[in-house]
Short mmCIF file of C-alpha atoms and ligand atoms in Angstrom, two decimals:
data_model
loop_
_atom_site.label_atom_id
_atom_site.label_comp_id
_atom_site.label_asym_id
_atom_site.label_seq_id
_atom_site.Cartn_x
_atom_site.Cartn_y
_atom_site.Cartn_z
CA UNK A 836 40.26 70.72 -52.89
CA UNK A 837 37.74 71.43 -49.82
CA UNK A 838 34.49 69.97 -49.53
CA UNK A 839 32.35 72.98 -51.63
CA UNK A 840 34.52 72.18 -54.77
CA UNK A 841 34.08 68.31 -54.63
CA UNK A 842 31.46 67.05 -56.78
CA UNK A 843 30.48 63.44 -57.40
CA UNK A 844 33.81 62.77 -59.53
CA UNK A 845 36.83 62.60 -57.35
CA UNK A 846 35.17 61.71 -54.05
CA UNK A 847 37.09 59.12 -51.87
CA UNK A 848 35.12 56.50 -50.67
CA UNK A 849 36.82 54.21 -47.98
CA UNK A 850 35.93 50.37 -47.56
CA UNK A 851 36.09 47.95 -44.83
CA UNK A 852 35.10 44.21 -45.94
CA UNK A 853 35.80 45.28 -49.45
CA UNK A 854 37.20 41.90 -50.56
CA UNK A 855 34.57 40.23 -51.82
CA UNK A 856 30.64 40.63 -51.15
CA UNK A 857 28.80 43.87 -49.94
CA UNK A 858 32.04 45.63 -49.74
CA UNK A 859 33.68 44.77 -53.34
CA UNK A 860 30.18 45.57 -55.45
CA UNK A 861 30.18 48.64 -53.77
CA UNK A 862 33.63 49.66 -54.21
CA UNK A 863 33.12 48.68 -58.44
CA UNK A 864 29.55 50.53 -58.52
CA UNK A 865 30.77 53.98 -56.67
CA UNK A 866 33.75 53.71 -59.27
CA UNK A 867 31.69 53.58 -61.82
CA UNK A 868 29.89 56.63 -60.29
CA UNK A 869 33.28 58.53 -60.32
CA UNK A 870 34.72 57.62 -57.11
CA UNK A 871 37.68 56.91 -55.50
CA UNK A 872 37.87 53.99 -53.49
CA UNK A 873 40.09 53.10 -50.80
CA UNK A 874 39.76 49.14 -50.12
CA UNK A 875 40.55 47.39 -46.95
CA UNK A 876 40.40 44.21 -45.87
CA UNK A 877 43.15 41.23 -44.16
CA UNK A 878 42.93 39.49 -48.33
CA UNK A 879 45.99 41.45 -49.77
CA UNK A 880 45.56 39.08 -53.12
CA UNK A 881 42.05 39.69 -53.78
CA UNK A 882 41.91 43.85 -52.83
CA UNK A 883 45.25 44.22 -55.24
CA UNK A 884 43.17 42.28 -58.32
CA UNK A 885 39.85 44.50 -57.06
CA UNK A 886 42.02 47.80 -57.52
CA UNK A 887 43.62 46.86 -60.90
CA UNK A 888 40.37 45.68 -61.86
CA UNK A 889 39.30 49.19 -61.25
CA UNK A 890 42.02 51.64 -62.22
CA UNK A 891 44.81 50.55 -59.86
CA UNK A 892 46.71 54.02 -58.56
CA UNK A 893 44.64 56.78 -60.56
CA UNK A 894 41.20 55.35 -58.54
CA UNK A 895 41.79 52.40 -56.25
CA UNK A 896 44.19 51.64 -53.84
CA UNK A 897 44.33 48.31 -51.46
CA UNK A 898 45.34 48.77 -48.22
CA UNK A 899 45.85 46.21 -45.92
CA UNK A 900 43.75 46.51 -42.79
CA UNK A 901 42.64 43.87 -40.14
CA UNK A 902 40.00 46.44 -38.35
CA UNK A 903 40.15 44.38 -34.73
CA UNK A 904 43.89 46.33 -35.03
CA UNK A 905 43.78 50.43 -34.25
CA UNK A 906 47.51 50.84 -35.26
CA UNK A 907 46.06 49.50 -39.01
CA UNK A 908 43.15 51.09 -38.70
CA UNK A 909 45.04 54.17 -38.50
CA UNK A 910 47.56 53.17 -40.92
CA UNK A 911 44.53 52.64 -43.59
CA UNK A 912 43.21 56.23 -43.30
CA UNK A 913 46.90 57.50 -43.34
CA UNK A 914 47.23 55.93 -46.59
CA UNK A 915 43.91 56.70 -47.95
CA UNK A 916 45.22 60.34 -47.54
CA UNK A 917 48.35 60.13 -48.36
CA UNK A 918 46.76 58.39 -51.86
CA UNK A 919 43.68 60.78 -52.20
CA UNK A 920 44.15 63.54 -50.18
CA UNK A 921 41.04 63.07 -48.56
CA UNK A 922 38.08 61.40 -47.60
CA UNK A 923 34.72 61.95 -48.25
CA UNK A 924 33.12 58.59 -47.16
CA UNK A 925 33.81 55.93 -44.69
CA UNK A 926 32.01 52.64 -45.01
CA UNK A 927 32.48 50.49 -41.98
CA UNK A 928 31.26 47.41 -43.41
CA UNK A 929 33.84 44.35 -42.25
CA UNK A 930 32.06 41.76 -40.47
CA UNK A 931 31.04 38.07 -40.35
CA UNK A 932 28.83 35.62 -38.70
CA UNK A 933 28.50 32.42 -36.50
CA UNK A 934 26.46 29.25 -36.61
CA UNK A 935 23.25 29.87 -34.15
CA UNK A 936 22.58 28.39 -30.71
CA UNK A 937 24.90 29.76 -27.36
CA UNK A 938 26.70 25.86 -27.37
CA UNK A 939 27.60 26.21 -31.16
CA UNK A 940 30.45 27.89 -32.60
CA UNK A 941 34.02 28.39 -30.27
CA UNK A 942 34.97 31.05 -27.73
CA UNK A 943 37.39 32.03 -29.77
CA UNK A 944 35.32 32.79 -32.71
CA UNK A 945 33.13 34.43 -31.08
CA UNK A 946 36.09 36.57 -30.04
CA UNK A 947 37.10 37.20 -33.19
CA UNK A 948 33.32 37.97 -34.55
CA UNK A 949 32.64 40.50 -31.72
CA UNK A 950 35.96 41.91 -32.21
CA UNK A 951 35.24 42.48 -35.82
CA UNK A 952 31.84 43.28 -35.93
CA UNK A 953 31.58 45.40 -32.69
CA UNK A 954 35.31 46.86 -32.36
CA UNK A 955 35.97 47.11 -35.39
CA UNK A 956 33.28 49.32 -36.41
CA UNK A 957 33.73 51.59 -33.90
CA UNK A 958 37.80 51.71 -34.18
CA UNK A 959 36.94 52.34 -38.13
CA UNK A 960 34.28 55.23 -37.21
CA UNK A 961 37.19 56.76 -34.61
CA UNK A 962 40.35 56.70 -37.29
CA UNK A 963 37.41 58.38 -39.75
CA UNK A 964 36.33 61.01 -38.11
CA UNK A 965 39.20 63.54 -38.48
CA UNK A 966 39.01 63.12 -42.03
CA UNK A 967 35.33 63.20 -42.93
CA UNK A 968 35.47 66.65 -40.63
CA UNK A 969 37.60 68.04 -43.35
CA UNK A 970 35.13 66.84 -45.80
CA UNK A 971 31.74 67.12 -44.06
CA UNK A 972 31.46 63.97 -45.33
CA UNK A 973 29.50 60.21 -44.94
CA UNK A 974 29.78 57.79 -42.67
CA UNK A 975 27.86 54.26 -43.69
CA UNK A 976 28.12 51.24 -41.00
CA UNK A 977 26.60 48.03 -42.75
CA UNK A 978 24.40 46.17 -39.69
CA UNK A 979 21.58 44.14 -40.87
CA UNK A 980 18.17 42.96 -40.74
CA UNK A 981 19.79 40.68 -37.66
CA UNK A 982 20.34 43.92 -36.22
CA UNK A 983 16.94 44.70 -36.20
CA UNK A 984 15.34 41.38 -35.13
CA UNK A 985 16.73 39.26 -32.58
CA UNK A 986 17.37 35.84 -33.86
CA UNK A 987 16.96 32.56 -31.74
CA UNK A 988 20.53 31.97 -30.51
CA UNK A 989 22.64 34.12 -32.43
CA UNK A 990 25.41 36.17 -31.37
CA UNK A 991 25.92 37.22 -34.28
CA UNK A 992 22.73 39.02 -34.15
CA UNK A 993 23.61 40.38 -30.56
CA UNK A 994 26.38 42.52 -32.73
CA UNK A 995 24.78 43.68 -34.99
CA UNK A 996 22.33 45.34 -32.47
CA UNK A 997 25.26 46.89 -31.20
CA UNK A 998 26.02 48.40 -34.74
CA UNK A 999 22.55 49.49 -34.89
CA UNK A 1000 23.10 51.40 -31.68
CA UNK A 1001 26.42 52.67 -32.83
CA UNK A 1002 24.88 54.19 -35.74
CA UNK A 1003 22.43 56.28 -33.83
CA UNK A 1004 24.97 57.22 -31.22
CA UNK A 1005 27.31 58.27 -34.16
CA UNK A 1006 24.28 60.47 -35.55
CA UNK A 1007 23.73 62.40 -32.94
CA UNK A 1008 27.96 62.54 -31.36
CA UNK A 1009 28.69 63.95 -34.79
CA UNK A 1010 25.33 66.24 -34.87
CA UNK A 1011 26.55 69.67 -35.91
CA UNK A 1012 29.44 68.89 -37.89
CA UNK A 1013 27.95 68.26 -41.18
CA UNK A 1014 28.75 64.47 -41.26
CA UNK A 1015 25.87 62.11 -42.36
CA UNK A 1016 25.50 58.53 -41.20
CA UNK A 1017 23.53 56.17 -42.66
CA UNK A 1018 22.84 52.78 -41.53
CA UNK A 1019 22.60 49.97 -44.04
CA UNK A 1020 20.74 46.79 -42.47
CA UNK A 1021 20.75 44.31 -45.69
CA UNK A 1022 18.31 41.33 -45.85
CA UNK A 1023 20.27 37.93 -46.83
CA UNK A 1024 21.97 38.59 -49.59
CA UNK A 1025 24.27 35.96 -52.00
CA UNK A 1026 27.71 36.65 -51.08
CA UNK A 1027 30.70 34.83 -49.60
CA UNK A 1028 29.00 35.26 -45.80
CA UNK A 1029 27.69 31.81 -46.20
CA UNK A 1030 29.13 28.30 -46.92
CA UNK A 1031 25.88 27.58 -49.05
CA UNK A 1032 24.19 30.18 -51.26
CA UNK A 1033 21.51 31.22 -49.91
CA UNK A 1034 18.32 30.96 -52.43
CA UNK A 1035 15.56 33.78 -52.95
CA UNK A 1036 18.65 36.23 -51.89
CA UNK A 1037 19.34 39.52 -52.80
CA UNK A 1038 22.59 40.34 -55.00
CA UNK A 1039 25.82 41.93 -53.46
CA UNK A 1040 24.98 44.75 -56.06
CA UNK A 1041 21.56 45.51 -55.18
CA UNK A 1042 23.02 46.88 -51.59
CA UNK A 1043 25.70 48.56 -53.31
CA UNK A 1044 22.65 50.82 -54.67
CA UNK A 1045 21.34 51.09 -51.32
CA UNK A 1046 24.84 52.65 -50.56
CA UNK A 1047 25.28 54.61 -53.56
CA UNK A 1048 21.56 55.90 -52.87
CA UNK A 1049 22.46 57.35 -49.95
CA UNK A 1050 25.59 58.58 -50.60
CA UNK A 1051 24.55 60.41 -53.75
CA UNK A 1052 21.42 62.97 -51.63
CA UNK A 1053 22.32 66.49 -51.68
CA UNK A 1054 23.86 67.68 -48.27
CA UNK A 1055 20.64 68.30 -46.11
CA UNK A 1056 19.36 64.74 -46.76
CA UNK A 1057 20.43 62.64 -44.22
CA UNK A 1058 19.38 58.82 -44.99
CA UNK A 1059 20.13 57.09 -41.76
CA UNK A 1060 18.64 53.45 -41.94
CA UNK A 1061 17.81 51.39 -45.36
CA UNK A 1062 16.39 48.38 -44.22
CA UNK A 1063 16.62 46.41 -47.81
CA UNK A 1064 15.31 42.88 -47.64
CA UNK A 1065 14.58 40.15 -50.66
CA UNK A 1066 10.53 39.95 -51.31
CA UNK A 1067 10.80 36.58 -50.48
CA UNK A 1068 12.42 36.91 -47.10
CA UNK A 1069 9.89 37.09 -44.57
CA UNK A 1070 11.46 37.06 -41.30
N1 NAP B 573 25.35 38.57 -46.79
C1 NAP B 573 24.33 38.84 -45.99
O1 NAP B 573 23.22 38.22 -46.08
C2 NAP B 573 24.43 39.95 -44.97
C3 NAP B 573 23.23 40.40 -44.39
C4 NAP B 573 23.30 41.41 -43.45
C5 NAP B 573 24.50 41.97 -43.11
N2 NAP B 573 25.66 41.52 -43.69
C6 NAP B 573 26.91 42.16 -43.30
O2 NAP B 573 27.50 42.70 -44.44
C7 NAP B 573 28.90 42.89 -44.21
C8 NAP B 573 29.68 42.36 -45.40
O3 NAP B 573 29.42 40.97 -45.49
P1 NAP B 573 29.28 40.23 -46.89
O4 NAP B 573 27.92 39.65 -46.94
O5 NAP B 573 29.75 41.09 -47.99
O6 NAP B 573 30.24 38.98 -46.63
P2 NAP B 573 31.72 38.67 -47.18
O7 NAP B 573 31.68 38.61 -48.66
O8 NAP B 573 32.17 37.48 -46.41
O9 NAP B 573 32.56 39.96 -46.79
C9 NAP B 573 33.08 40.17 -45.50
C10 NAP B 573 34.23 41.12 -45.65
O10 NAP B 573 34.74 41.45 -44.35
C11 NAP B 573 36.15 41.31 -44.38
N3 NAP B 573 36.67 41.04 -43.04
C12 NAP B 573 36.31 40.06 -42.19
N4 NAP B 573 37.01 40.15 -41.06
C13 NAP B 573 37.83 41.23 -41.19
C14 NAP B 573 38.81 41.85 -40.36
N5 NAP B 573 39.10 41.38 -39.14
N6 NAP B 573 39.44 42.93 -40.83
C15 NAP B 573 39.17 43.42 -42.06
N7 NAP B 573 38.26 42.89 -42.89
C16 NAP B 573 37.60 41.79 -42.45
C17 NAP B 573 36.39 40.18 -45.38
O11 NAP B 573 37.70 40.26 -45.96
P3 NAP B 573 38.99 39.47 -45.49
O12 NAP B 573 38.55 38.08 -45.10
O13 NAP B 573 39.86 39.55 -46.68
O14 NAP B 573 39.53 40.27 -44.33
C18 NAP B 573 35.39 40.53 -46.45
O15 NAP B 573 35.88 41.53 -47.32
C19 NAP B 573 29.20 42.17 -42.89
O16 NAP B 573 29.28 43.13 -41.86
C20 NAP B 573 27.98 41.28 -42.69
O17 NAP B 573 27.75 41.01 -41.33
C21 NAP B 573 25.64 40.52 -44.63
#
């Protein structure tokens, strides 16, 4: 199947961070749309209950992927077409934070946050590409409202600026070839990215319709940012 007989049933969606959180509502909601989702994360356990929960081997599949790695990054698409066939959309949406203030936190998580956050995206974009040519497909990079703002000692918000940039440079490298990129920058929103749950958030699933929503335009809309924040936030 090529790109002009695809319609909205069949399409392969591909997840990074699709665990839990941002990632796992929008893996269920785009299944529910008639997708195909790919999900990736390091959490074996949980993406294996995630797929059965959703139709194991007919629609899901879990693949294994820790995205600081290229040789898994590459090994996820590999299996996404080996599963599918192809891909129509790549969500690059792994990531985590970091307490605030430049003597909080370790080095080493730090490390590990700009190596998933900043690295990772891009690595995920790069193993993408070849695929989503085939497709003319999407490419959706999660950064945030923190990669909008700059936040009083936060890293953390340092890369998600850098996925902000990355989506724009991504827009206009892959210009021309049909691929759409959209940038989803969510307020705070109640998932497993904090300790404490956050009050007056938004729900996991209310970005998943952000996604979906941008995913689902016909192919000369190109949605590039949704900046989606809770009424109460302010900030
Ligand atoms: N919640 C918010 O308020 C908020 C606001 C703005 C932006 N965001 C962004 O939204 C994205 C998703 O976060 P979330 O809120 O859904 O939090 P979450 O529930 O903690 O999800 C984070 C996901 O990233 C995965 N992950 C972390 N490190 C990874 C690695 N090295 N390789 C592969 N997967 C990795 C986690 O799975 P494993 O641990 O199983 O690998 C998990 O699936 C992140 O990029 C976050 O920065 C969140």
């Amino acid at each position: 199947m090529n790109a002009d007989t695809a319609t909205s049933d069949g399409r392969v969606l591909l997840i990074t961070g699709a665990s839990t959180g941002l990632g796992a509502a929008t893996a269920r909601l785009a299944c529910a749309d008639g997708w195909r989702v790919a999900l990736a994360a390091r959490s074996q356990d949980r993406l294996e209950a995630l797929a059965r929960e959703l139709g194991e081997s007919e629609r899901a599949l879990a693949v294994r992927c820790d995205v600081t790695d290229w040789d898994e990054q590459q090994r996820m698409v590999d299996s996404t077409l080996a599963a599918f066939g192809r891909i129509d959309a790549a969500f690059a949406n792994a990531g985590f934070g970091a307490p605030r203030g430049f003597l909080n936190s370790s080095p080493e998580h730090w490390r590990e946050m700009i190596l998933t956050n900043v690295y990772g995206v891009a690595l995920t974009i790069r193993a993408a590409i070849p695929a989503l040519r085939e497709s003319r497909g999407h490419l959706v990079i999660t950064s945030s409202v923190a990669g909008r703002r700059v936040l009083p000692g936060s890293l953390y918000s340092c890369t998600k600026h850098a996925v902000t940039a990355m989506g724009e440079a991504a827009r206009q490298d892959l210009h021309g070839t049909g691929i759409r990129v959209t940038l989803i920058e969510p307020g705070m929103t109640d998932t497993p990215f904090f300790d404490q749950r956050p009050s007056n958030a938004l729900e996991a699933e209310d970005i998943a319709r952000g996604v979906l929503y941008a995913l689902t335009q016909p192919p000369h809309v190109n949605v590039n940012e949704l900046l989606i924040r809770p009424t109460e936030q302010q900030g």
